Amino acid sequence: MTLDDIKLQINYYHKNNQTITALYWLLKKFELKTKNLKCFSVHEAAAPNFILITTEGAFRERQVVKIPKNIFEFSLELMLTLIAHELVHVS
């Protein structure tokens, strides 16, 4: 699957308000799953020039990754990098 194919799939999920589904699909696609990820939580939309993804929970326990509801309006490459970064904290 090419990056363009992945972007099409993510765009489909995003347009159909399936942000959480898209996130788990990306985790599976890029083999980013970790046992310490409790879930994703969607919060208010990020400003066009600023995005924040955070992790909540105790160190070495299952954690929640909080993402803005418009996460996929930003560059997919950047979002994958940020998600992978947060999953390092979760692991």
Short mmCIF file of C-alpha atoms in Angstrom, two decimals:
data_model
loop_
_atom_site.label_atom_id
_atom_site.label_comp_id
_atom_site.label_asym_id
_atom_site.label_seq_id
_atom_site.Cartn_x
_atom_site.Cartn_y
_atom_site.Cartn_z
CA MET A 1 0.00 0.00 0.00
CA THR A 2 1.42 3.38 -0.98
CA LEU A 3 1.38 6.53 1.11
CA ASP A 4 -1.27 7.94 -1.24
CA ASP A 5 -3.46 4.87 -0.60
CA ILE A 6 -3.02 5.34 3.14
CA LYS A 7 -3.96 9.01 2.86
CA LEU A 8 -7.11 8.08 0.91
CA GLN A 9 -8.13 5.60 3.61
CA ILE A 10 -7.49 8.11 6.41
CA ASN A 11 -9.39 10.80 4.51
CA TYR A 12 -12.36 8.42 4.21
CA TYR A 13 -12.35 7.77 7.96
CA HIS A 14 -11.96 11.47 8.73
CA LYS A 15 -14.84 12.54 6.47
CA ASN A 16 -17.05 9.94 8.13
CA ASN A 17 -16.19 11.05 11.69
CA GLN A 18 -14.26 7.86 12.40
CA THR A 19 -11.14 9.41 13.88
CA ILE A 20 -10.63 6.68 16.49
CA THR A 21 -11.03 3.96 13.86
CA ALA A 22 -8.45 5.74 11.70
CA LEU A 23 -6.00 5.91 14.59
CA TYR A 24 -6.25 2.20 15.35
CA TRP A 25 -5.99 1.41 11.64
CA LEU A 26 -2.74 3.39 11.48
CA LEU A 27 -1.40 1.60 14.57
CA LYS A 28 -2.03 -1.73 12.91
CA LYS A 29 -0.73 -0.62 9.51
CA PHE A 30 2.55 0.67 10.90
CA GLU A 31 2.87 -1.93 13.69
CA LEU A 32 2.76 0.72 16.43
CA LYS A 33 0.50 -1.11 18.88
CA THR A 34 1.61 -1.25 22.49
CA LYS A 35 0.02 -3.07 25.41
CA ASN A 36 0.15 0.06 27.56
CA LEU A 37 -2.17 2.05 25.29
CA LYS A 38 -5.51 2.11 27.08
CA CYS A 39 -7.31 4.12 24.40
CA PHE A 40 -7.45 7.33 22.42
CA SER A 41 -9.53 10.24 23.63
CA VAL A 42 -10.72 12.96 21.27
CA HIS A 43 -10.85 16.55 22.51
CA GLU A 44 -11.46 19.99 20.99
CA ALA A 45 -10.11 20.84 17.56
CA ALA A 46 -6.58 22.17 17.26
CA ALA A 47 -5.88 25.62 15.82
CA PRO A 48 -4.59 25.57 12.22
CA ASN A 49 -1.11 26.58 13.35
CA PHE A 50 -0.80 24.54 16.57
CA ILE A 51 -1.48 20.93 17.49
CA LEU A 52 -1.03 19.17 20.81
CA ILE A 53 -1.17 15.45 21.48
CA THR A 54 -0.76 14.36 25.09
CA THR A 55 -0.56 11.18 27.10
CA GLU A 56 -2.31 10.75 30.44
CA GLY A 57 -1.75 8.06 33.00
CA ALA A 58 0.80 6.67 35.39
CA PHE A 59 4.22 5.65 34.11
CA ARG A 60 4.37 1.96 33.12
CA GLU A 61 0.59 1.61 33.32
CA ARG A 62 -2.07 1.75 30.63
CA GLN A 63 -2.39 5.30 29.34
CA VAL A 64 -4.78 7.43 27.30
CA VAL A 65 -3.51 9.39 24.31
CA LYS A 66 -5.52 12.60 23.86
CA ILE A 67 -5.80 13.87 20.30
CA PRO A 68 -7.66 16.80 18.72
CA LYS A 69 -10.74 15.92 16.70
CA ASN A 70 -9.24 17.51 13.59
CA ILE A 71 -5.95 15.59 13.77
CA PHE A 72 -6.25 14.44 10.16
CA GLU A 73 -6.56 17.97 8.82
CA PHE A 74 -2.81 18.22 9.39
CA SER A 75 -0.06 16.51 7.40
CA LEU A 76 -0.35 12.74 7.79
CA GLU A 77 3.42 12.40 7.94
CA LEU A 78 3.57 14.87 10.84
CA MET A 79 0.67 13.17 12.64
CA LEU A 80 2.32 9.75 12.34
CA THR A 81 5.48 11.19 13.84
CA LEU A 82 3.57 12.78 16.73
CA ILE A 83 1.52 9.64 17.39
CA ALA A 84 4.66 7.48 17.36
CA HIS A 85 6.30 9.95 19.75
CA GLU A 86 3.40 9.68 22.21
CA LEU A 87 3.47 5.90 21.97
CA VAL A 88 7.12 5.99 23.07
CA HIS A 89 5.87 7.62 26.28
CA VAL A 90 3.13 5.00 26.59
CA SER A 91 5.58 2.11 26.15
#
